[in-house]
Coordinates of C-alpha atoms in Angstrom, one line a residue:
Chain A
E1 CA 95.5 93.4 99.3
T2 CA 96.0 93.6 103.1
G3 CA 95.6 96.3 105.7
V4 CA 94.5 99.7 104.6
T5 CA 95.1 100.9 101.1
Q6 CA 94.8 104.3 99.6
T7 CA 94.8 105.7 96.1
P8 CA 96.2 107.7 94.6
R9 CA 99.5 107.9 96.5
H10 CA 100.3 111.3 95.0
L11 CA 97.9 113.9 93.6
V12 CA 98.6 117.3 92.1
M13 CA 95.5 119.5 91.4
G14 CA 94.6 123.0 90.5
M15 CA 92.3 125.1 92.7
T16 CA 89.4 124.6 90.3
N17 CA 89.7 120.8 89.9
K18 CA 87.5 118.1 91.4
K19 CA 89.2 114.9 92.5
S20 CA 88.5 112.1 94.9
L21 CA 90.7 110.1 97.3
K22 CA 89.9 106.5 97.9
C23 CA 90.5 104.3 100.9
E24 CA 89.8 100.6 101.4
Q25 CA 90.4 98.5 104.5
H26 CA 90.8 94.7 104.4
L27 CA 90.8 94.2 108.2
G28 CA 87.1 93.7 108.9
H29 CA 86.9 96.9 110.9
N30 CA 83.7 98.9 111.3
A31 CA 85.1 102.4 111.8
M32 CA 87.1 104.5 109.3
Y33 CA 88.7 107.9 109.6
W34 CA 90.2 110.7 107.5
Y35 CA 93.2 112.6 109.0
K36 CA 95.2 115.5 107.6
Q37 CA 98.9 115.8 108.4
S38 CA 100.6 119.1 107.5
A39 CA 104.2 119.9 108.0
K40 CA 105.1 120.8 111.6
K41 CA 101.6 120.2 112.8
P42 CA 100.0 117.3 114.7
L43 CA 97.7 114.9 113.0
E44 CA 94.3 116.4 112.6
L45 CA 91.2 114.3 112.7
M46 CA 88.8 115.3 109.9
F47 CA 85.9 112.7 109.7
V48 CA 84.9 109.6 111.5
Y49 CA 82.5 106.9 110.2
N50 CA 81.2 104.2 112.4
F51 CA 79.2 101.4 110.7
K52 CA 78.9 103.7 107.6
E53 CA 77.4 106.6 109.6
Q54 CA 79.3 109.8 110.0
T55 CA 79.9 110.4 113.7
E56 CA 82.4 113.2 113.6
N57 CA 83.0 116.2 111.4
N58 CA 85.8 118.1 113.0
S59 CA 84.8 121.5 111.6
V60 CA 86.2 120.7 108.2
P61 CA 85.5 123.1 105.3
S62 CA 82.8 122.0 102.9
R63 CA 85.3 121.8 100.1
F64 CA 86.1 118.4 101.6
S65 CA 83.2 116.0 101.3
P66 CA 83.4 112.4 102.7
E67 CA 81.5 109.4 101.5
C68 CA 81.3 106.0 103.1
P69 CA 79.3 103.5 101.0
N70 CA 80.1 100.6 103.3
S71 CA 82.3 99.7 106.2
S72 CA 85.2 98.8 103.9
H73 CA 85.4 101.9 101.7
L74 CA 85.8 105.5 102.3
F75 CA 86.2 108.4 99.9
L76 CA 87.2 112.0 100.3
H77 CA 85.8 114.3 97.5
L78 CA 87.8 117.4 96.9
H79 CA 86.7 120.6 95.1
T80 CA 87.9 124.2 94.9
L81 CA 90.8 123.5 97.3
Q82 CA 93.3 126.1 98.4
P83 CA 97.1 125.8 98.4
E84 CA 97.1 125.5 102.2
D85 CA 95.2 122.3 101.8
S86 CA 98.3 120.7 100.5
A87 CA 99.2 117.9 103.0
L88 CA 99.4 114.2 103.6
Y89 CA 95.8 112.8 103.8
L90 CA 95.7 109.6 105.9
C91 CA 92.9 107.1 106.1
A92 CA 92.7 104.8 109.1
S93 CA 90.4 102.1 110.4
S94 CA 89.7 100.4 113.7
Q95 CA 87.5 97.8 115.3
G96 CA 85.0 99.8 117.3
G97 CA 84.6 103.5 117.1
L98 CA 86.9 106.3 118.2
A99 CA 89.8 105.2 120.3
G100 CA 89.3 101.8 121.6
A101 CA 92.1 99.3 121.9
P102 CA 93.9 98.0 120.0
G103 CA 94.0 101.2 118.1
Q104 CA 93.7 102.6 114.6
F105 CA 95.6 101.3 111.6
F106 CA 96.7 103.7 108.9
G107 CA 96.9 103.5 105.2
P108 CA 100.0 104.8 103.3
G109 CA 98.4 108.2 102.7
T110 CA 97.9 110.4 99.7
R111 CA 100.3 113.3 99.3
L112 CA 98.2 116.1 97.9
T113 CA 99.6 119.3 96.3
V114 CA 97.3 122.1 95.4
L115 CA 98.7 124.6 92.9
Chain B
Q1 CA 96.8 123.8 126.9
K2 CA 97.2 121.1 124.3
E3 CA 95.4 117.9 125.0
V4 CA 98.5 115.7 124.3
E5 CA 102.0 117.2 124.5
Q6 CA 105.3 115.9 123.4
N7 CA 108.8 117.4 123.2
S8 CA 109.5 117.7 119.5
G9 CA 113.1 116.8 119.8
P10 CA 115.2 115.7 118.1
L11 CA 116.2 113.2 120.8
S12 CA 119.7 112.0 119.9
V13 CA 120.6 108.6 121.2
P14 CA 123.8 106.5 120.7
E15 CA 123.3 103.1 119.1
G16 CA 122.6 100.5 121.8
A17 CA 121.4 103.0 124.4
I18 CA 117.9 103.5 125.8
A19 CA 115.7 106.1 124.2
S20 CA 113.2 107.6 126.6
L21 CA 110.2 109.5 125.2
N22 CA 107.6 111.3 127.3
C23 CA 104.1 112.4 126.7
T24 CA 101.7 114.3 128.9
Y25 CA 97.9 114.7 128.6
S26 CA 95.5 117.2 130.0
D27 CA 92.4 115.2 130.9
R28 CA 92.6 113.0 134.0
G29 CA 89.6 111.0 132.8
S30 CA 91.4 109.8 129.6
Q31 CA 91.6 106.1 129.2
S32 CA 93.7 104.5 126.4
F33 CA 97.1 105.6 125.1
F34 CA 98.9 104.6 122.0
W35 CA 102.4 105.0 120.6
Y36 CA 102.9 105.2 116.8
R37 CA 106.2 105.3 114.9
Q38 CA 106.3 107.3 111.7
Y39 CA 109.2 107.2 109.3
S40 CA 109.8 110.2 107.1
G41 CA 107.3 110.2 104.2
K42 CA 105.4 107.2 105.6
S43 CA 102.2 106.7 107.5
P44 CA 102.1 106.1 111.3
E45 CA 102.5 102.5 112.4
L46 CA 101.1 101.4 115.7
I47 CA 103.7 99.9 118.0
M48 CA 102.1 99.9 121.5
F49 CA 98.9 100.6 123.4
I50 CA 98.4 100.8 127.1
Y51 CA 95.4 101.5 129.3
S52 CA 96.4 100.3 132.7
N53 CA 98.7 102.0 135.1
G54 CA 102.2 100.5 135.1
D55 CA 104.5 99.1 132.5
K56 CA 103.8 97.1 129.4
E57 CA 106.6 95.5 127.5
D58 CA 106.8 94.3 123.9
G59 CA 110.2 93.3 122.7
R60 CA 112.5 96.2 122.9
F61 CA 109.7 98.6 123.7
T62 CA 108.2 99.4 127.1
A63 CA 105.3 101.7 127.5
Q64 CA 104.6 103.2 130.9
L65 CA 101.4 104.9 132.1
N66 CA 101.0 107.0 135.2
K67 CA 97.4 108.2 135.4
A68 CA 97.9 110.1 138.6
S69 CA 100.6 112.2 137.0
Q70 CA 99.0 112.2 133.6
Y71 CA 102.0 111.0 131.6
V72 CA 102.8 108.2 129.3
S73 CA 106.3 107.2 128.3
L74 CA 108.0 104.9 125.8
L75 CA 111.3 103.3 126.3
I76 CA 113.3 101.8 123.4
R77 CA 116.0 99.5 124.6
D78 CA 119.1 98.7 122.6
S79 CA 118.3 101.5 120.1
Q80 CA 119.2 100.8 116.5
P81 CA 119.6 103.3 113.6
S82 CA 116.4 101.8 112.2
D83 CA 114.6 103.2 115.2
S84 CA 115.3 106.7 113.9
A85 CA 111.8 108.1 113.3
T86 CA 109.1 110.4 114.7
Y87 CA 107.2 108.8 117.6
L88 CA 103.6 109.9 118.0
C89 CA 101.8 109.7 121.3
A90 CA 98.0 109.5 121.1
G91 CA 95.3 109.3 123.7
S92 CA 91.6 108.7 124.0
I93 CA 91.0 112.1 125.6
K94 CA 87.8 112.3 127.5
A95 CA 87.4 116.0 127.1
A96 CA 87.6 115.6 123.3
G97 CA 84.8 113.1 123.3
N98 CA 87.1 110.1 123.5
K99 CA 88.5 110.9 120.1
L100 CA 92.1 109.7 119.4
T101 CA 94.1 112.9 119.9
F102 CA 97.7 113.0 118.8
G103 CA 100.7 114.9 120.1
G104 CA 103.1 116.6 117.8
G105 CA 105.6 113.8 117.9
T106 CA 109.1 113.4 119.1
R107 CA 111.8 112.9 116.5
V108 CA 114.4 110.3 117.5
L109 CA 117.9 110.0 115.9
V110 CA 119.9 107.0 116.7
K111 CA 123.5 107.5 115.9
P112 CA 125.8 104.6 115.0

């Protein structure tokens, strides 16, 4: 595996389900991110982890719960989601926190549909 | 005022022409800027970053940064139909705690 991988690629869940998204980076980076991309809206940063420590929670509802067990793995636990949470969820990683060069590298995303 | 702004397009460009994309940002203290390309249904792919005033060239792409005027641009020379995508501008915006802040993207259509 190379780059940033995400599983599953597609997920359909009911509002009462609990599911988790997984991200793994094979780039030796120390910062990982979760973004949400909805139709017609800019990418929204959700969470930032730098050296496994959460350094940013961008006012995300508690029904989204991140977990970063080490610098290579990142999870997003989902429970009691709403239909408006349907979106593309993107994981990214970078060398160094936040926005240093050479930039963040994205995984393929998980297309989430909440019924 | 949005921190990073782009014209949503679509920007229609004939094959072989130069596509010119612009992006403005609100915080004069912002440092680094990035251009990503996103094909429909795919994730963003980093194509350029720039942090010094002036031009930076990489193949058919040239990024331009003007900190005094607070804009970043991307030129795509010899545009190809495969360049048809949405181009996202992102900046390390000081006012946002140096988080990477994305514009809404400009959709580019290259017509054969």
